Amino acid sequence: MIKKIKHKKLIAVVSAILIIIAAIAILEEVIEPSGYIRPDYQKEDISIILEKETFTEEDYKQLFYQTGLGKTAVDELMKKSDGKSEIIKFQEIFFRDNEVLCEPIGIITSQESIVNDEGKPMYGFNFAPYENGYVLITKATHSLGWRHGHAAIITDAERGETLEAVILGTNTMFQNINKWRVYPSFMMLKLKDTSQETLDEIAKFAKNNLNDVPYGLFVGLLSSKNPVPEKLKSTQCSHLVWYPFMQNGYDVDYDGSWLVTPKDIANSDLFEVVQIYGVDPEEIWP
């Protein structure tokens, strides 16, 4: 009798585990298409706009929808001798279809990448001009059915250097910005109405205080969200981005809860969009 009871309990436990695994697999499949988009509207001729001496707000909006470039990026590119042709190239890439592959990068975490015909990761887009203190966001990572995404801060634009908390089990580290070009969804943000000197200070603070910090999922819950730098014991990707801005007086966490996520940062009213790719211009992260 006892053996039968133990056997039934074992079957129940195994069944529960299998149900959980199946549920997670279904969730992963459901969220997969939501991580990146191709514009579902018509590609238009933007050359007429680009011939203008000055752009209206409506012009900037149309360019954003056609190229993924915000006002700051358009203005910077238009300063270049070949800026118009570059912007048109951004448009061509913005409307391009990509092959996307999802692969595990950790025990519970998967990542989507743009791949070539052989299934190898490839660069899918070009960057708009960027500076120190700009923030990078992608929706391309998810765990157990939750599309949490990933975030980074540019700490040395000249060298193409970002600072990131890459994955659980590793310390924060400097990365090459080009790794972001394989993600099928991408956002580049900058603080609104802020001098480059301020952004340089924020990037410098991150570089001096947030490199080689242990990854901590529960920073803000089991430890202070905004400690003095000497007492910062752990961080995670979006907290790493949020913390140097907060230390300089800018709370870029949209909902202000203990957990700051890439989505919170993407939706912060303190940021303007420099560039998007594989993201809906109407609502970059609903």
Short mmCIF file of C-alpha atoms in Angstrom, two decimals:
data_model
loop_
_atom_site.label_atom_id
_atom_site.label_comp_id
_atom_site.label_asym_id
_atom_site.label_seq_id
_atom_site.Cartn_x
_atom_site.Cartn_y
_atom_site.Cartn_z
CA MET A 1 0.00 0.00 0.00
CA ILE A 2 2.81 2.39 0.95
CA LYS A 3 4.64 1.61 -2.29
CA LYS A 4 1.50 2.39 -4.29
CA ILE A 5 1.12 5.77 -2.54
CA LYS A 6 4.78 6.64 -3.21
CA HIS A 7 4.37 5.55 -6.81
CA LYS A 8 1.30 7.78 -7.24
CA LYS A 9 3.16 10.74 -5.67
CA LEU A 10 6.05 10.19 -8.02
CA ILE A 11 3.73 10.09 -11.02
CA ALA A 12 2.03 13.27 -9.81
CA VAL A 13 5.36 15.08 -9.40
CA VAL A 14 6.64 13.97 -12.79
CA SER A 15 3.34 14.94 -14.40
CA ALA A 16 3.46 18.37 -12.78
CA ILE A 17 7.02 18.90 -14.01
CA LEU A 18 6.08 17.86 -17.52
CA ILE A 19 3.06 20.20 -17.48
CA ILE A 20 5.28 23.10 -16.36
CA ILE A 21 7.85 22.34 -19.07
CA ALA A 22 5.11 22.13 -21.70
CA ALA A 23 3.55 25.41 -20.48
CA ILE A 24 6.91 27.18 -20.66
CA ALA A 25 7.54 25.81 -24.14
CA ILE A 26 4.13 27.07 -25.28
CA LEU A 27 4.79 30.49 -23.75
CA GLU A 28 8.15 30.68 -25.49
CA GLU A 29 6.49 29.90 -28.82
CA VAL A 30 3.74 32.46 -28.22
CA ILE A 31 6.12 35.33 -27.40
CA GLU A 32 8.59 34.49 -30.18
CA PRO A 33 6.95 36.58 -32.96
CA SER A 34 6.42 39.56 -30.63
CA GLY A 35 10.11 40.33 -30.30
CA TYR A 36 10.65 41.96 -33.69
CA ILE A 37 8.60 43.37 -36.55
CA ARG A 38 8.93 44.50 -40.12
CA PRO A 39 6.90 47.62 -41.01
CA ASP A 40 3.40 46.66 -42.10
CA TYR A 41 2.95 49.91 -44.01
CA GLN A 42 4.20 51.06 -47.40
CA LYS A 43 7.75 52.15 -48.11
CA GLU A 44 7.62 55.70 -49.48
CA ASP A 45 9.87 58.02 -51.46
CA ILE A 46 11.67 60.17 -48.86
CA SER A 47 14.05 61.87 -51.30
CA ILE A 48 11.71 64.87 -51.62
CA ILE A 49 11.89 65.48 -47.86
CA LEU A 50 15.66 65.11 -47.85
CA GLU A 51 16.02 67.86 -50.46
CA LYS A 52 14.47 70.44 -48.12
CA GLU A 53 16.62 73.03 -46.37
CA THR A 54 14.79 72.51 -43.08
CA PHE A 55 12.46 69.80 -41.82
CA THR A 56 9.08 70.22 -40.15
CA GLU A 57 7.97 68.05 -37.25
CA GLU A 58 5.82 66.12 -39.74
CA ASP A 59 8.91 65.56 -41.90
CA TYR A 60 10.83 64.18 -38.93
CA LYS A 61 7.91 61.91 -38.06
CA GLN A 62 7.71 60.54 -41.59
CA LEU A 63 11.47 59.96 -41.68
CA PHE A 64 11.24 58.16 -38.34
CA TYR A 65 8.52 55.83 -39.63
CA GLN A 66 10.44 55.21 -42.85
CA THR A 67 13.97 54.80 -41.48
CA GLY A 68 13.78 54.26 -37.72
CA LEU A 69 15.90 57.40 -37.24
CA GLY A 70 14.90 60.00 -34.66
CA LYS A 71 15.43 63.75 -35.03
CA THR A 72 18.89 63.71 -33.44
CA ALA A 73 20.11 60.98 -35.79
CA VAL A 74 18.64 62.65 -38.89
CA ASP A 75 20.24 65.99 -38.02
CA GLU A 76 23.65 64.38 -37.44
CA LEU A 77 23.53 62.44 -40.70
CA MET A 78 22.42 65.49 -42.68
CA LYS A 79 25.64 67.26 -41.62
CA LYS A 80 27.59 64.71 -43.67
CA SER A 81 28.28 65.13 -47.37
CA ASP A 82 26.68 61.76 -48.10
CA GLY A 83 24.06 62.05 -45.37
CA LYS A 84 21.06 61.89 -47.70
CA SER A 85 22.22 58.67 -49.33
CA GLU A 86 22.98 57.20 -45.90
CA ILE A 87 19.46 57.95 -44.69
CA ILE A 88 18.01 56.28 -47.78
CA LYS A 89 20.20 53.25 -47.03
CA PHE A 90 18.76 53.18 -43.49
CA GLN A 91 15.30 53.10 -45.07
CA GLU A 92 16.18 50.15 -47.29
CA ILE A 93 17.46 48.16 -44.33
CA PHE A 94 14.54 49.20 -42.12
CA PHE A 95 12.07 47.54 -44.54
CA ARG A 96 14.14 44.43 -45.15
CA ASP A 97 13.00 40.96 -44.12
CA ASN A 98 15.39 39.00 -41.93
CA GLU A 99 15.85 35.38 -41.05
CA VAL A 100 15.86 35.06 -37.26
CA LEU A 101 17.17 32.21 -35.13
CA CYS A 102 16.47 31.70 -31.42
CA GLU A 103 19.10 29.87 -29.39
CA PRO A 104 19.74 29.29 -25.66
CA ILE A 105 22.44 31.46 -24.08
CA GLY A 106 21.92 30.22 -20.52
CA ILE A 107 20.09 27.64 -18.48
CA ILE A 108 16.74 29.42 -18.78
CA THR A 109 17.50 32.24 -21.21
CA SER A 110 17.26 32.34 -25.01
CA GLN A 111 18.29 34.98 -27.51
CA GLU A 112 17.21 35.82 -31.04
CA SER A 113 19.74 36.72 -33.71
CA ILE A 114 19.60 37.76 -37.34
CA VAL A 115 21.16 34.99 -39.39
CA ASN A 116 22.37 34.43 -42.96
CA ASP A 117 21.36 31.63 -45.32
CA GLU A 118 23.68 29.25 -43.46
CA GLY A 119 22.05 30.01 -40.11
CA LYS A 120 25.05 31.98 -38.83
CA PRO A 121 24.57 35.27 -36.91
CA MET A 122 25.12 38.33 -39.10
CA TYR A 123 24.95 42.10 -38.82
CA GLY A 124 21.45 43.16 -39.80
CA PHE A 125 21.59 46.95 -39.64
CA ASN A 126 23.85 49.98 -39.24
CA PHE A 127 24.05 52.30 -36.26
CA ALA A 128 22.96 55.91 -36.28
CA PRO A 129 25.67 58.25 -34.93
CA TYR A 130 26.09 57.65 -31.19
CA GLU A 131 27.84 59.23 -28.23
CA ASN A 132 28.88 58.41 -24.67
CA GLY A 133 25.92 57.93 -22.36
CA TYR A 134 23.54 56.69 -25.04
CA VAL A 135 21.47 53.66 -24.01
CA LEU A 136 20.88 50.50 -26.04
CA ILE A 137 17.83 48.24 -25.61
CA THR A 138 16.71 45.04 -27.31
CA LYS A 139 13.71 42.75 -26.89
CA ALA A 140 15.73 39.81 -28.20
CA THR A 141 16.21 37.90 -24.93
CA HIS A 142 13.59 35.99 -22.98
CA SER A 143 13.42 33.51 -20.11
CA LEU A 144 10.67 31.07 -19.17
CA GLY A 145 8.12 32.84 -21.35
CA TRP A 146 9.02 36.36 -20.18
CA ARG A 147 10.45 38.69 -22.83
CA HIS A 148 12.59 40.80 -20.53
CA GLY A 149 15.09 42.00 -23.14
CA HIS A 150 18.56 43.41 -22.53
CA ALA A 151 20.10 46.84 -21.94
CA ALA A 152 23.51 48.52 -22.07
CA ILE A 153 25.13 51.94 -21.80
CA ILE A 154 27.76 53.29 -24.19
CA THR A 155 30.84 54.12 -22.11
CA ASP A 156 33.32 54.94 -24.87
CA ALA A 157 31.74 55.87 -28.19
CA GLU A 158 35.08 56.37 -29.93
CA ARG A 159 36.10 52.78 -29.16
CA GLY A 160 32.60 51.34 -29.67
CA GLU A 161 32.56 50.23 -26.03
CA THR A 162 29.48 49.34 -23.99
CA LEU A 163 29.15 48.25 -20.37
CA GLU A 164 26.77 45.36 -19.73
CA ALA A 165 25.56 42.82 -17.22
CA VAL A 166 25.46 40.04 -19.77
CA ILE A 167 23.96 37.03 -18.00
CA LEU A 168 23.42 35.46 -14.59
CA GLY A 169 26.63 33.95 -13.26
CA THR A 170 28.97 36.54 -14.77
CA ASN A 171 30.22 39.92 -13.60
CA THR A 172 29.52 43.08 -15.58
CA MET A 173 31.96 43.64 -18.42
CA PHE A 174 32.85 45.87 -21.33
CA GLN A 175 31.58 44.69 -24.72
CA ASN A 176 31.94 45.74 -28.35
CA ILE A 177 28.89 47.62 -29.56
CA ASN A 178 28.77 45.66 -32.84
CA LYS A 179 27.29 42.66 -31.00
CA TRP A 180 24.04 44.64 -30.96
CA ARG A 181 23.82 44.58 -34.76
CA VAL A 182 22.78 40.91 -34.74
CA TYR A 183 19.65 41.56 -32.66
CA PRO A 184 16.42 41.66 -34.70
CA SER A 185 15.05 44.38 -32.42
CA PHE A 186 17.00 47.43 -31.30
CA MET A 187 16.51 50.82 -29.67
CA MET A 188 19.05 53.59 -29.12
CA LEU A 189 18.05 56.29 -26.62
CA LYS A 190 19.49 59.50 -25.20
CA LEU A 191 18.45 61.89 -22.46
CA LYS A 192 16.29 64.72 -23.74
CA ASP A 193 17.62 68.28 -23.64
CA THR A 194 20.89 67.25 -22.03
CA SER A 195 24.41 68.40 -22.89
CA GLN A 196 26.99 65.95 -24.10
CA GLU A 197 29.13 66.97 -21.14
CA THR A 198 26.46 65.58 -18.81
CA LEU A 199 26.22 62.36 -20.79
CA ASP A 200 30.02 62.05 -20.69
CA GLU A 201 29.90 62.31 -16.90
CA ILE A 202 27.20 59.64 -16.67
CA ALA A 203 29.21 57.31 -18.92
CA LYS A 204 32.36 58.00 -16.90
CA PHE A 205 30.55 57.22 -13.65
CA ALA A 206 29.31 53.92 -15.08
CA LYS A 207 32.78 53.01 -16.29
CA ASN A 208 34.41 53.82 -12.95
CA ASN A 209 31.81 52.23 -10.66
CA LEU A 210 29.96 49.46 -12.48
CA ASN A 211 32.58 47.31 -14.17
CA ASP A 212 33.21 43.80 -12.77
CA VAL A 213 30.14 43.88 -10.49
CA PRO A 214 28.40 40.52 -9.78
CA TYR A 215 25.11 39.85 -11.53
CA GLY A 216 22.17 40.04 -9.11
CA LEU A 217 18.59 39.30 -10.12
CA PHE A 218 17.11 40.71 -6.93
CA VAL A 219 18.94 44.02 -6.60
CA GLY A 220 16.32 46.46 -5.33
CA LEU A 221 14.46 43.73 -3.44
CA LEU A 222 17.07 41.95 -1.33
CA SER A 223 19.43 44.92 -1.43
CA SER A 224 19.11 48.66 -1.92
CA LYS A 225 18.17 49.75 -5.41
CA ASN A 226 20.16 52.98 -5.15
CA PRO A 227 23.01 52.55 -2.66
CA VAL A 228 26.10 54.72 -2.56
CA PRO A 229 28.66 53.35 -5.03
CA GLU A 230 30.82 51.87 -2.27
CA LYS A 231 27.92 49.66 -1.16
CA LEU A 232 26.77 48.46 -4.58
CA LYS A 233 27.19 44.68 -4.37
CA SER A 234 25.29 43.47 -7.45
CA THR A 235 23.40 44.65 -10.51
CA GLN A 236 21.55 43.39 -13.59
CA CYS A 237 21.44 44.69 -17.14
CA SER A 238 18.78 47.38 -16.81
CA HIS A 239 19.77 48.31 -13.25
CA LEU A 240 23.31 48.86 -14.54
CA VAL A 241 21.86 51.39 -17.00
CA TRP A 242 19.46 52.98 -14.51
CA TYR A 243 21.95 53.41 -11.65
CA PRO A 244 24.42 55.91 -13.21
CA PHE A 245 21.55 58.07 -14.45
CA MET A 246 19.91 57.99 -11.02
CA GLN A 247 23.19 58.89 -9.35
CA ASN A 248 23.23 61.96 -11.58
CA GLY A 249 19.64 62.94 -10.76
CA TYR A 250 17.70 61.22 -13.57
CA ASP A 251 15.27 58.47 -12.61
CA VAL A 252 14.76 56.65 -15.92
CA ASP A 253 12.68 53.81 -14.42
CA TYR A 254 9.23 54.29 -15.97
CA ASP A 255 7.17 52.65 -13.21
CA GLY A 256 9.51 53.24 -10.26
CA SER A 257 9.12 49.75 -8.77
CA TRP A 258 11.94 47.84 -7.07
CA LEU A 259 12.65 46.04 -10.35
CA VAL A 260 13.83 48.15 -13.25
CA THR A 261 13.55 46.40 -16.62
CA PRO A 262 14.67 47.23 -20.17
CA LYS A 263 11.00 47.94 -20.96
CA ASP A 264 10.87 50.49 -18.11
CA ILE A 265 13.88 52.28 -19.55
CA ALA A 266 12.54 52.15 -23.12
CA ASN A 267 9.31 53.82 -21.96
CA SER A 268 10.92 56.51 -19.79
CA ASP A 269 9.73 60.02 -20.66
CA LEU A 270 13.26 61.30 -19.98
CA PHE A 271 14.61 59.65 -23.12
CA GLU A 272 14.27 60.48 -26.79
CA VAL A 273 14.60 57.85 -29.48
CA VAL A 274 17.75 58.12 -31.58
CA GLN A 275 17.14 54.95 -33.58
CA ILE A 276 14.93 51.88 -33.69
CA TYR A 277 15.09 48.71 -35.76
CA GLY A 278 12.65 45.82 -35.81
CA VAL A 279 10.42 47.86 -33.49
CA ASP A 280 7.05 49.54 -34.03
CA PRO A 281 7.56 53.33 -34.37
CA GLU A 282 4.07 53.90 -33.01
CA GLU A 283 4.82 52.25 -29.67
CA ILE A 284 8.35 50.95 -29.25
CA TRP A 285 7.58 48.66 -26.30
CA PRO A 286 3.87 48.43 -25.45
#
